[in-house]
Short mmCIF file of C-alpha atoms in Angstrom, two decimals:
data_model
loop_
_atom_site.label_atom_id
_atom_site.label_comp_id
_atom_site.label_asym_id
_atom_site.label_seq_id
_atom_site.Cartn_x
_atom_site.Cartn_y
_atom_site.Cartn_z
CA MET A 1 97.84 127.89 78.02
CA ALA A 2 95.74 127.92 81.17
CA ARG A 3 97.21 130.00 83.96
CA LEU A 4 96.12 129.55 87.54
CA SER A 5 94.73 132.42 89.50
CA SER A 6 95.86 133.05 93.03
CA GLY A 7 93.93 130.64 95.19
CA HIS A 8 92.02 130.82 98.39
CA GLY A 9 90.39 128.15 100.47
CA ALA A 10 88.99 127.28 103.86
CA ALA A 11 92.08 125.22 104.58
CA ALA A 12 94.52 128.08 103.96
CA GLY A 13 96.60 128.63 107.09
CA ARG A 14 95.53 125.35 108.67
CA ARG A 15 97.68 122.30 109.12
CA ALA A 16 96.42 118.72 108.93
CA ARG A 17 97.28 116.24 111.65
CA LEU A 18 99.09 113.20 110.28
CA VAL A 19 97.88 109.93 111.80
CA ALA A 20 100.12 106.88 111.40
CA VAL A 21 98.06 103.69 111.26
CA ALA A 22 99.76 100.59 112.67
CA ALA A 23 98.31 97.62 110.78
CA GLU A 24 101.12 95.06 111.11
CA PRO A 25 103.06 93.80 114.15
CA GLU A 26 106.28 95.14 112.56
CA ASP A 27 104.83 98.65 112.81
CA LEU A 28 105.11 98.47 116.61
CA THR A 29 108.82 97.78 116.96
CA PRO A 30 110.75 100.43 118.92
CA HIS A 31 112.73 101.39 115.83
CA ARG A 32 109.62 101.90 113.71
CA LEU A 33 107.81 103.81 116.45
CA ARG A 34 110.73 106.19 116.92
CA GLY A 35 110.77 106.79 113.18
CA LEU A 36 107.06 107.55 113.18
CA ALA A 37 107.54 110.06 115.96
CA GLY A 38 109.37 112.30 113.51
CA LEU A 39 106.57 112.18 110.95
CA ALA A 40 103.19 111.58 112.59
CA ASP A 41 101.25 113.66 115.08
CA GLU A 42 99.17 110.71 116.26
CA LEU A 43 99.28 106.91 116.17
CA GLU A 44 96.29 104.66 115.53
CA ILE A 45 96.40 101.03 116.63
CA ARG A 46 94.31 98.72 114.45
CA ALA A 47 93.67 96.25 117.25
CA ASP A 48 91.78 93.91 114.92
CA LEU A 49 95.08 93.47 113.01
CA VAL A 50 97.83 93.81 115.64
CA GLY A 51 96.12 92.89 118.91
CA ASP A 52 96.18 94.98 122.07
CA PRO A 53 99.72 96.30 122.68
CA ASP A 54 100.64 97.93 125.97
CA PRO A 55 100.08 101.71 125.52
CA ALA A 56 102.76 102.43 128.12
CA ARG A 57 105.33 100.69 125.93
CA LEU A 58 104.10 102.58 122.85
CA ARG A 59 104.42 105.92 124.64
CA ARG A 60 108.05 105.25 125.51
CA HIS A 61 108.83 105.51 121.78
CA PHE A 62 105.95 107.58 120.37
CA PRO A 63 104.99 110.69 122.37
CA GLY A 64 101.82 111.65 120.48
CA PRO A 65 98.17 110.75 121.18
CA LEU A 66 97.10 107.13 120.70
CA THR A 67 93.86 105.94 119.06
CA TYR A 68 92.40 102.48 119.57
CA ALA A 69 90.39 101.01 116.68
CA LEU A 70 88.88 97.53 116.79
CA ARG A 71 87.38 97.35 113.28
CA SER A 72 84.68 94.71 113.06
CA THR A 73 84.03 92.44 110.10
CA ARG A 74 80.72 94.24 109.66
CA GLN A 75 82.66 97.37 108.80
CA GLY A 76 85.45 95.86 106.76
CA GLY A 77 87.82 94.90 109.59
CA ARG A 78 89.08 91.59 110.96
CA SER A 79 87.56 91.52 114.44
CA ALA A 80 84.84 88.90 114.90
CA ALA A 81 84.59 89.45 118.67
CA GLY A 82 81.14 89.02 120.11
CA PRO A 83 79.30 91.89 121.84
CA VAL A 84 80.58 91.12 125.35
CA ALA A 85 84.22 90.62 124.32
CA ARG A 86 84.08 93.72 122.15
CA ARG A 87 82.70 95.93 124.93
CA THR A 88 85.33 94.58 127.32
CA ARG A 89 88.20 95.47 124.97
CA LEU A 90 86.79 98.92 124.19
CA LEU A 91 86.28 99.73 127.88
CA ARG A 92 89.81 98.59 128.71
CA ALA A 93 91.16 100.74 125.89
CA ALA A 94 89.24 103.76 127.22
CA ASP A 95 91.36 103.65 130.36
CA ARG A 96 94.64 103.71 128.45
CA TYR A 97 94.16 105.39 125.05
CA ASP A 98 93.54 109.02 124.17
CA LEU A 99 90.85 108.24 121.57
CA VAL A 100 88.65 105.18 121.12
CA ASP A 101 86.89 104.38 117.86
CA LEU A 102 83.20 103.54 118.26
CA GLU A 103 81.41 102.10 115.27
CA ALA A 104 78.08 103.62 114.32
CA MET A 105 75.68 102.46 115.38
CA ASP A 106 76.61 99.16 117.06
CA ASP A 107 79.01 100.66 119.62
CA VAL A 108 76.78 103.59 120.52
CA GLN A 109 75.53 101.87 123.65
CA PRO A 110 74.76 103.42 127.05
CA GLU A 111 77.45 101.42 128.84
CA LEU A 112 80.19 102.53 126.46
CA LEU A 113 79.00 106.14 126.24
CA ALA A 114 78.89 106.40 130.01
CA ALA A 115 82.48 105.18 130.32
CA ILE A 116 83.97 107.02 127.34
CA PRO A 117 83.52 110.82 127.41
CA ALA A 118 82.79 112.75 124.20
CA ARG A 119 86.33 114.15 124.03
CA GLN A 120 87.63 110.57 123.84
CA ARG A 121 85.26 109.26 121.16
CA ARG A 122 85.68 108.84 117.44
CA ILE A 123 82.41 107.76 115.82
CA SER A 124 83.08 105.91 112.57
CA TRP A 125 81.14 104.31 109.73
CA HIS A 126 82.78 102.09 107.11
CA ALA A 127 80.32 100.99 104.45
CA PRO A 128 80.22 97.31 103.51
CA ASP A 129 81.23 96.45 99.94
CA GLN A 130 79.18 98.22 97.28
CA ALA A 131 76.73 99.54 99.85
CA GLY A 132 74.95 102.82 99.68
CA GLY A 133 74.00 105.03 96.79
CA ALA A 134 74.74 102.82 93.80
CA GLY A 135 72.52 103.92 90.97
CA ALA A 136 71.55 107.18 92.66
CA GLY A 137 72.52 110.56 91.32
CA LEU A 138 75.45 112.35 92.89
CA PRO A 139 73.38 115.07 94.64
CA ALA A 140 71.10 112.38 96.10
CA ALA A 141 74.14 110.43 97.32
CA VAL A 142 75.52 113.54 99.00
CA GLY A 143 72.17 114.06 100.69
CA SER A 144 72.09 110.46 101.85
CA LEU A 145 75.59 110.73 103.30
CA ARG A 146 74.61 113.95 105.03
CA ASN A 147 71.65 112.19 106.64
CA ARG A 148 73.92 109.39 107.82
CA PHE A 149 76.29 111.91 109.35
CA ALA A 150 73.40 113.70 111.08
CA ALA A 151 72.51 110.43 112.82
CA MET A 152 76.13 109.94 113.87
CA ALA A 153 76.46 113.53 115.06
CA ALA A 154 73.58 113.01 117.50
CA VAL A 155 76.23 111.38 119.67
CA PRO A 156 78.84 113.98 120.72
CA ALA A 157 82.39 113.04 119.77
CA ALA A 158 85.80 114.54 119.11
CA LEU A 159 85.89 113.23 115.55
CA TYR A 160 83.54 111.65 113.02
CA LEU A 161 84.76 109.38 110.25
CA LEU A 162 82.75 108.24 107.21
CA VAL A 163 84.35 105.81 104.75
CA PRO A 164 82.11 104.62 101.89
CA GLN A 165 83.26 102.19 99.23
CA PRO A 166 84.70 103.41 95.92
CA GLY A 167 82.84 102.68 92.72
CA THR A 168 79.55 103.84 94.24
CA GLN A 169 77.96 107.28 94.27
CA TYR A 170 78.71 107.36 98.00
CA GLY A 171 82.41 107.08 97.23
CA SER A 172 82.23 109.97 94.76
CA ALA A 173 80.15 111.99 97.19
CA ALA A 174 82.55 111.73 100.12
CA PRO A 175 84.60 114.87 99.29
CA LEU A 176 81.44 116.82 98.53
CA LEU A 177 80.00 115.94 101.93
CA LEU A 178 82.94 117.70 103.57
CA THR A 179 82.47 120.76 101.38
CA GLY A 180 78.81 121.01 102.32
CA LEU A 181 79.29 120.44 106.04
CA ALA A 182 82.04 123.04 106.49
CA ARG A 183 83.08 121.41 109.80
CA THR A 184 86.51 120.66 111.21
CA ASP A 185 85.60 117.56 113.24
CA VAL A 186 84.61 115.34 110.29
CA THR A 187 86.59 113.44 107.70
CA ALA A 188 85.15 111.44 104.82
CA PHE A 189 86.83 109.57 102.00
CA ALA A 190 86.36 106.47 99.86
CA SER A 191 88.26 103.29 100.66
CA GLY A 192 90.32 101.23 98.23
CA PRO A 193 92.93 102.39 95.69
CA ALA A 194 90.21 104.20 93.73
CA GLY A 195 89.62 106.34 96.82
CA THR A 196 93.23 107.36 97.50
CA TRP A 197 92.69 110.79 95.97
CA THR A 198 89.72 111.44 98.29
CA ARG A 199 91.92 110.70 101.32
CA VAL A 200 94.54 113.18 100.16
CA LEU A 201 92.08 115.92 99.27
CA ALA A 202 89.98 115.64 102.44
CA PRO A 203 92.13 117.98 104.63
CA TRP A 204 91.73 120.81 102.11
CA LEU A 205 87.96 120.38 102.41
CA GLY A 206 87.97 120.69 106.20
CA ALA A 207 89.01 117.28 107.52
CA PRO A 208 91.30 117.72 110.54
CA VAL A 209 93.33 114.54 110.00
CA VAL A 210 94.85 112.48 107.20
CA PHE A 211 95.81 108.84 107.65
CA GLY A 212 98.99 107.14 106.46
CA ARG A 213 100.14 103.55 106.89
CA ALA A 214 102.98 103.09 109.35
CA GLY A 215 104.30 100.32 107.10
CA ALA A 216 103.47 99.04 103.63
CA PRO A 217 100.29 100.29 101.95
CA GLY A 218 97.34 97.93 102.04
CA ALA A 219 94.38 97.23 99.78
CA ASP A 220 92.38 100.01 101.45
CA GLY A 221 94.11 102.71 99.39
CA MET A 222 95.80 104.37 102.35
CA PRO A 223 99.23 105.71 101.32
CA ASP A 224 102.20 104.95 103.52
CA LEU A 225 102.93 107.80 105.87
CA ASP A 226 106.09 109.16 104.30
CA ARG A 227 104.40 109.60 100.93
CA LEU A 228 101.99 112.17 102.35
CA PRO A 229 104.65 114.90 102.67
CA ALA A 230 106.81 113.63 99.80
CA ASP A 231 104.06 113.40 97.20
CA TYR A 232 101.50 115.93 98.43
CA GLY A 233 103.28 118.35 100.75
CA LEU A 234 101.15 117.40 103.74
CA PRO A 235 100.60 118.35 106.52
CA ALA A 236 100.83 121.89 105.09
CA LEU A 237 97.59 123.07 103.47
CA PRO A 238 98.39 125.96 101.13
CA PRO A 239 95.56 127.69 99.24
CA LEU A 240 93.84 125.54 96.67
CA SER A 241 91.65 126.56 93.72
CA GLY A 242 91.98 123.73 91.19
CA LEU A 243 92.99 120.13 90.59
CA TYR A 244 95.23 118.23 88.21
CA GLY A 245 95.86 114.52 88.18
CA ILE A 246 96.83 111.29 86.50
CA ALA A 247 94.07 108.98 85.25
CA GLY A 248 94.89 105.32 84.71
CA ARG A 249 94.36 101.76 85.81
CA ALA A 250 97.15 101.87 88.42
CA PRO A 251 98.13 105.50 89.16
CA GLY A 252 99.44 104.49 92.58
CA GLY A 253 102.64 103.45 90.81
CA SER A 254 103.25 106.87 89.30
CA LEU A 255 105.86 109.50 90.10
CA SER A 256 103.63 112.20 88.63
CA PRO A 257 102.01 113.35 91.91
CA ARG A 258 105.41 113.83 93.53
CA LEU A 259 106.94 115.66 90.56
CA HIS A 260 103.99 117.89 89.74
CA ASN A 261 103.12 118.77 93.33
CA ALA A 262 106.74 119.67 94.11
CA ALA A 263 106.69 122.09 91.17
CA LEU A 264 103.29 123.50 92.12
CA ARG A 265 104.51 124.15 95.66
CA GLU A 266 107.74 125.78 94.52
CA LEU A 267 105.87 128.09 92.16
CA ARG A 268 103.19 128.70 94.80
CA LEU A 269 100.42 127.75 92.39
CA PRO A 270 97.12 127.00 94.19
CA ALA A 271 96.59 123.51 92.80
CA LEU A 272 96.98 119.86 93.75
CA TYR A 273 97.86 116.89 91.53
CA LEU A 274 96.05 113.66 92.48
CA PRO A 275 96.04 109.98 91.41
CA PHE A 276 92.70 108.95 89.87
CA GLN A 277 92.29 105.20 89.45
CA VAL A 278 89.99 104.87 86.45
CA ASP A 279 88.55 101.66 85.01
CA ARG A 280 86.22 103.35 82.51
CA PHE A 281 87.31 106.75 81.31
CA CYS A 282 84.11 108.30 79.96
CA PRO A 283 82.02 107.90 83.15
CA PHE A 284 84.94 109.28 85.14
CA TRP A 285 85.26 112.21 82.76
CA HIS A 286 81.59 113.16 82.98
CA TRP A 287 81.69 112.90 86.77
CA GLY A 288 84.87 114.99 86.93
CA ALA A 289 83.26 117.77 84.94
CA GLY A 290 80.57 118.08 87.60
CA PHE A 291 82.95 118.02 90.52
CA GLY A 292 84.08 121.61 89.98
CA SER A 293 80.56 123.01 90.23
CA LEU A 294 79.80 121.06 93.41
CA GLY A 295 83.17 121.12 95.15
CA GLY A 296 84.52 124.48 94.00
CA LEU A 297 87.73 122.85 92.81
CA PRO A 298 87.57 122.47 89.03
CA LEU A 299 89.59 119.85 87.24
CA ARG A 300 92.13 121.72 85.09
CA GLY A 301 94.22 118.98 83.54
CA LEU A 302 95.00 115.27 83.39
CA THR A 303 97.85 113.09 82.30
CA VAL A 304 96.38 109.87 80.95
CA THR A 305 97.84 106.36 80.83
CA ALA A 306 96.89 103.27 78.85
CA PRO A 307 94.31 102.02 78.14
CA HIS A 308 92.56 105.39 78.21
CA LYS A 309 94.59 107.35 75.66
CA GLU A 310 92.12 106.83 72.82
CA SER A 311 89.23 107.84 75.10
CA ALA A 312 91.12 110.96 76.16
CA LEU A 313 91.30 112.01 72.53
CA GLU A 314 87.58 111.36 72.03
CA VAL A 315 86.42 113.60 74.90
CA ALA A 316 88.55 116.58 73.90
CA ASP A 317 87.08 119.66 72.22
CA VAL A 318 90.23 120.19 70.17
CA ALA A 319 93.32 118.05 69.63
CA ASP A 320 96.87 118.80 68.56
CA PRO A 321 98.00 117.36 65.21
CA GLU A 322 100.30 114.84 66.92
CA ALA A 323 97.43 113.35 68.95
CA LEU A 324 95.15 113.25 65.90
CA GLY A 325 97.90 111.68 63.83
CA CYS A 326 98.56 108.77 66.20
CA GLY A 327 94.98 108.47 67.45
CA ALA A 328 95.82 108.81 71.13
CA ALA A 329 96.41 111.49 73.77
CA ASN A 330 98.22 111.31 77.09
CA LEU A 331 97.35 114.84 78.16
CA LEU A 332 94.13 116.83 78.58
CA TRP A 333 94.01 120.41 79.81
CA PHE A 334 91.48 123.23 79.98
CA ASP A 335 92.45 126.19 77.84
CA ALA A 336 90.32 129.21 76.94
CA GLY A 337 87.07 127.41 77.70
CA ARG A 338 87.91 124.24 75.78
CA TRP A 339 89.51 120.91 76.63
CA ARG A 340 92.62 120.31 74.56
CA ALA A 341 94.27 116.96 73.91
CA ALA A 342 97.92 116.29 73.12
CA THR A 343 100.53 113.58 73.27
CA THR A 344 103.87 114.44 74.80
CA ASP A 345 105.40 111.13 73.70
CA THR A 346 106.24 112.73 70.36
CA VAL A 347 108.11 115.66 71.91
CA ALA A 348 109.94 113.37 74.33
CA ALA A 349 111.15 111.01 71.62
CA LEU A 350 112.40 113.69 69.24
CA ARG A 351 113.92 115.93 71.90
CA THR A 352 115.86 113.15 73.62
CA LEU A 353 117.14 111.90 70.26
CA ALA A 354 118.28 115.43 69.43
CA LEU A 355 120.03 115.77 72.78
CA SER A 356 121.86 112.52 72.09
CA GLY A 357 122.96 113.75 68.66
CA ALA A 358 120.77 111.31 66.71
CA ASP A 359 118.97 112.77 63.70
CA PRO A 360 116.08 110.53 62.52
CA SER A 361 116.00 112.05 59.03
CA GLY A 362 116.82 109.45 56.41
CA ARG A 363 117.35 106.71 59.03
CA SER A 364 115.62 103.34 59.22
CA ALA A 365 113.68 102.94 62.47
CA ALA A 366 111.70 100.18 64.16
CA VAL A 367 109.18 100.90 66.88
CA VAL A 368 108.24 97.92 69.06
CA GLY A 369 104.74 98.40 70.46
CA CYS A 370 101.59 99.77 68.81
CA GLY A 371 99.81 101.26 71.81
CA GLY A 372 99.34 104.98 72.28
CA ALA A 373 103.01 105.59 73.10
CA GLY A 374 104.30 103.41 70.27
CA ARG A 375 102.06 105.03 67.68
CA ALA A 376 103.08 108.49 68.91
CA VAL A 377 106.80 107.68 68.63
CA ALA A 378 106.31 106.14 65.19
CA TRP A 379 104.33 109.18 64.02
CA ALA A 380 107.04 111.55 65.30
CA LEU A 381 109.89 109.62 63.70
CA SER A 382 108.05 109.38 60.40
CA ARG A 383 107.36 113.13 60.35
CA ALA A 384 111.03 113.72 61.14
CA GLY A 385 112.01 111.87 57.98
CA ALA A 386 112.74 108.36 59.25
CA ARG A 387 111.68 105.19 57.44
CA VAL A 388 109.59 103.59 60.17
CA THR A 389 108.47 100.00 60.66
CA LEU A 390 105.99 99.10 63.37
CA VAL A 391 106.57 95.90 65.36
CA ASN A 392 103.90 94.32 67.50
CA ARG A 393 103.17 90.99 69.19
CA GLY A 394 99.47 91.12 68.23
CA ILE A 395 99.41 90.88 64.44
CA ALA A 396 95.91 92.30 63.90
CA HIS A 397 96.52 95.29 66.15
CA GLY A 398 99.91 95.90 64.56
CA ARG A 399 98.48 95.87 61.05
CA GLU A 400 95.69 98.23 62.09
CA ALA A 401 98.14 100.72 63.61
CA ALA A 402 100.44 100.50 60.60
CA ALA A 403 97.56 101.13 58.21
CA ARG A 404 96.45 104.14 60.24
CA LEU A 405 99.93 105.68 60.11
CA GLY A 406 100.77 104.54 56.61
CA LEU A 407 103.79 102.55 57.80
CA GLY A 408 105.14 99.05 57.38
CA HIS A 409 104.56 96.31 59.92
CA VAL A 410 106.48 93.24 61.09
CA PRO A 411 105.15 90.76 63.69
CA LEU A 412 107.35 90.60 66.77
CA SER A 413 107.85 86.86 66.25
CA ARG A 414 109.64 87.58 62.95
CA PHE A 415 111.46 90.78 63.96
CA SER A 416 115.24 91.18 63.99
CA PRO A 417 116.83 94.48 65.06
CA ALA A 418 119.64 94.04 62.52
CA GLY A 419 119.75 96.72 59.85
CA TYR A 420 117.91 99.44 61.79
CA ASP A 421 119.58 102.73 62.73
CA LEU A 422 116.99 103.56 65.42
CA LEU A 423 115.18 101.12 67.71
CA ALA A 424 112.38 102.30 70.00
CA HIS A 425 110.69 100.16 72.65
CA ALA A 426 107.21 101.26 73.75
CA THR A 427 105.63 98.36 75.66
CA PRO A 428 105.38 97.68 79.44
CA LEU A 429 107.81 94.75 79.16
CA VAL A 430 110.72 95.40 81.54
CA GLU A 431 111.78 91.99 82.90
CA ARG A 432 113.26 90.67 79.66
CA GLU A 433 114.57 92.08 76.38
CA PRO A 434 111.74 92.77 73.93
CA PHE A 435 114.12 91.89 71.08
CA PRO A 436 117.63 90.37 70.95
CA VAL A 437 119.92 93.35 71.52
CA ALA A 438 122.92 91.22 70.55
CA ALA A 439 121.62 91.25 66.96
CA ALA A 440 121.41 95.06 66.73
CA ASP A 441 123.93 96.99 64.65
CA ARG A 442 126.89 98.40 66.59
CA ASP A 443 126.00 101.99 65.68
CA ALA A 444 122.25 101.66 66.39
CA VAL A 445 120.56 104.09 68.78
CA VAL A 446 118.03 102.50 71.15
CA LEU A 447 115.24 104.46 72.80
CA GLU A 448 113.61 102.82 75.86
CA MET A 449 110.30 104.42 76.83
CA ALA A 450 109.85 102.46 80.10
CA TYR A 451 111.73 103.60 83.19
CA ARG A 452 112.51 102.07 86.52
CA ASP A 453 115.28 101.36 89.02
CA PRO A 454 116.84 98.85 88.82
CA PRO A 455 117.10 99.44 85.04
CA THR A 456 114.90 97.53 82.62
CA ALA A 457 116.30 94.41 80.97
CA LEU A 458 116.59 96.33 77.69
CA THR A 459 118.56 99.16 79.30
CA ARG A 460 120.93 96.67 80.93
CA ALA A 461 121.48 94.91 77.60
CA ILE A 462 122.11 98.21 75.82
CA ARG A 463 124.78 99.17 78.34
CA ALA A 464 126.40 95.73 78.25
CA ARG A 465 126.61 95.87 74.47
CA GLY A 466 127.97 99.43 74.49
CA LEU A 467 125.20 100.83 72.29
CA ARG A 468 124.06 104.41 72.40
CA GLY A 469 120.87 104.28 74.46
CA ILE A 470 118.23 106.68 75.76
CA ASP A 471 116.52 105.31 78.84
CA GLY A 472 113.07 106.03 80.19
CA TRP A 473 114.32 108.47 82.81
CA GLU A 474 115.45 110.82 80.05
CA ILE A 475 112.08 110.42 78.36
CA LEU A 476 110.33 111.10 81.67
CA SER A 477 112.32 114.27 82.25
CA VAL A 478 111.14 115.76 78.97
CA GLU A 479 107.56 114.50 79.20
CA VAL A 480 106.75 115.65 82.70
CA ARG A 481 108.16 119.12 82.06
CA GLU A 482 106.19 119.45 78.83
CA GLN A 483 103.00 118.25 80.50
CA PHE A 484 103.44 120.70 83.37
CA ARG A 485 104.04 123.58 80.95
CA LEU A 486 100.94 122.84 78.90
CA MET A 487 98.64 122.28 81.89
CA THR A 488 99.72 125.23 84.03
CA GLY A 489 101.27 127.70 81.60
CA HIS A 490 104.43 127.71 83.72
CA ALA A 491 107.83 126.12 83.20
CA MET A 492 108.63 123.41 85.71
CA PRO A 493 111.44 124.59 88.02
CA GLN A 494 114.87 123.14 87.33
CA THR A 495 115.98 123.14 90.96
CA ALA A 496 115.27 119.49 91.82
CA PRO A 497 116.34 116.68 89.46
CA LEU A 498 113.53 114.29 88.56
CA ARG A 499 115.54 111.27 89.64
CA ALA A 500 116.16 112.80 93.07
CA LEU A 501 112.46 113.63 93.48
CA GLY A 502 111.67 110.03 92.68
CA SER A 503 113.91 108.62 95.38
CA ASP A 504 112.76 106.84 98.48
CA PRO A 505 112.40 109.22 101.47
CA ASP A 506 114.71 106.87 103.37
CA GLY A 507 117.41 107.70 100.83
CA ARG A 508 117.21 104.49 98.82
CA SER A 509 116.74 105.83 95.32
CA GLY A 510 115.20 103.65 92.70
CA THR A 511 113.26 101.08 94.71
CA ARG A 512 110.08 101.47 92.72
CA ALA A 513 108.91 101.33 89.17
CA ARG A 514 107.11 104.51 88.29
CA THR A 515 105.23 105.88 85.31
CA ALA A 516 104.40 109.52 84.62
CA SER A 517 102.12 109.38 81.59
CA ARG A 518 102.92 106.07 79.94
CA GLU A 519 101.96 102.47 80.53
CA PRO A 520 103.08 101.13 83.93
CA ALA A 521 106.42 99.35 84.05
CA PRO A 522 106.14 96.36 86.41
CA ALA A 523 108.81 95.97 89.07
CA HIS A 524 109.56 93.82 92.07
CA ARG A 525 107.12 94.59 94.86
CA THR A 526 108.44 96.83 97.60
CA ARG A 527 106.90 98.37 100.69
CA TRP A 528 105.71 101.22 98.49
CA GLU A 529 103.39 99.08 96.43
CA ALA A 530 99.93 97.84 97.26
CA PRO A 531 99.48 94.09 96.79
#
């Protein structure tokens, strides 16, 4: 087990300033502004999205500094104002706002600089889509970003902001730029959901501010404001010496950052758990290995979601028997100089069954779903003595998984739950029953791997029928604790229930679907979810 050393960092003892970004007219209602006043230090008005509100009215409800940003279409915004109209609006804002965003290099004009003093300027650069550094090596991209900043810094300002696109070397280089500059008047991060982790990490690397949406998150990857303290403990910046995270196609829908970071803070471990949106796992993995040497914050562990579980097993130096047996891993961690792979789906299935009083030995079991989670559950039940049948919608994939595990297979179209003592569901389907629960035996035990509030259709059907069921929240409780133990070498504290940690900061528990290390469970869109 890898144990964390006591950390240190340039950010230790500092506090980030939280900036609420108003991007919708609803963000400027008196009620919303008063709510932001209890969370944010500053308020940014995206004038290209909400127009030019009266700052005097804003200050009646929000007492902090106000920033005016008129993002142009050239830099990813919505403002198509011509040069004269743009200068007019920026000059008017300079008389009424505390900080005015000037785009490099179009707004760096003598007339504007003469009217807006350095203490009132924020010089920003948002790269156009897929611009800058694609195909270059990471060190070269860092050097290129540093040169761009040097040109921006020739104009004195209170703050400098660089936002490259994700998916390019510039996006990967953004955090490393901050490390190399060692300044406290610069922030840099990648835009888009793939860049969310760079936004969160930036304050620990010297950035003075971190931005959060005043309302619902947008496509730019900016979290909503109340997630910054709830999921990452911001604005506090405790010592940091390593990183953990979740790697998947849509990690923004995961509870893992909130659960793991709460435990890390309580145990005072110098680490941060981040969401890594990953389309291709191997390139991400090779880049992540180099991040520690350049940024001084080595990657120590990852929980991994579909479809990357097979790739996670392939990159490991050594794998636990359970992961080898099912051909997939949902956990990677650095231990004694080697990367280990494991699947915690096996532990979760067997432990929750034991807690419910269900012994798989000698029982007939059907596992619906042949992905990484389904194969892991089937492998665990088989090793525990159950007679397991795999069920899958895709016949070829189901037969392949069954042959690998030495188990029987039934296509989903021909499956009936009748006659099985144990039924396990391991697919992302949550809106309808994956099989007709009404046909299950009265004494059957049903294990639902997916979790969400409101409950999945399968969980609702189980309760209505009066069957003994294990829902995904119970699975989550076991999995996340086991993952934390393996990655950090510490037991996760028992002080805060997982369901409470997953509740909405406004007190409305269960408004989101969340996944810790398994495939995402779709849910109705809420203000927490990016479109």
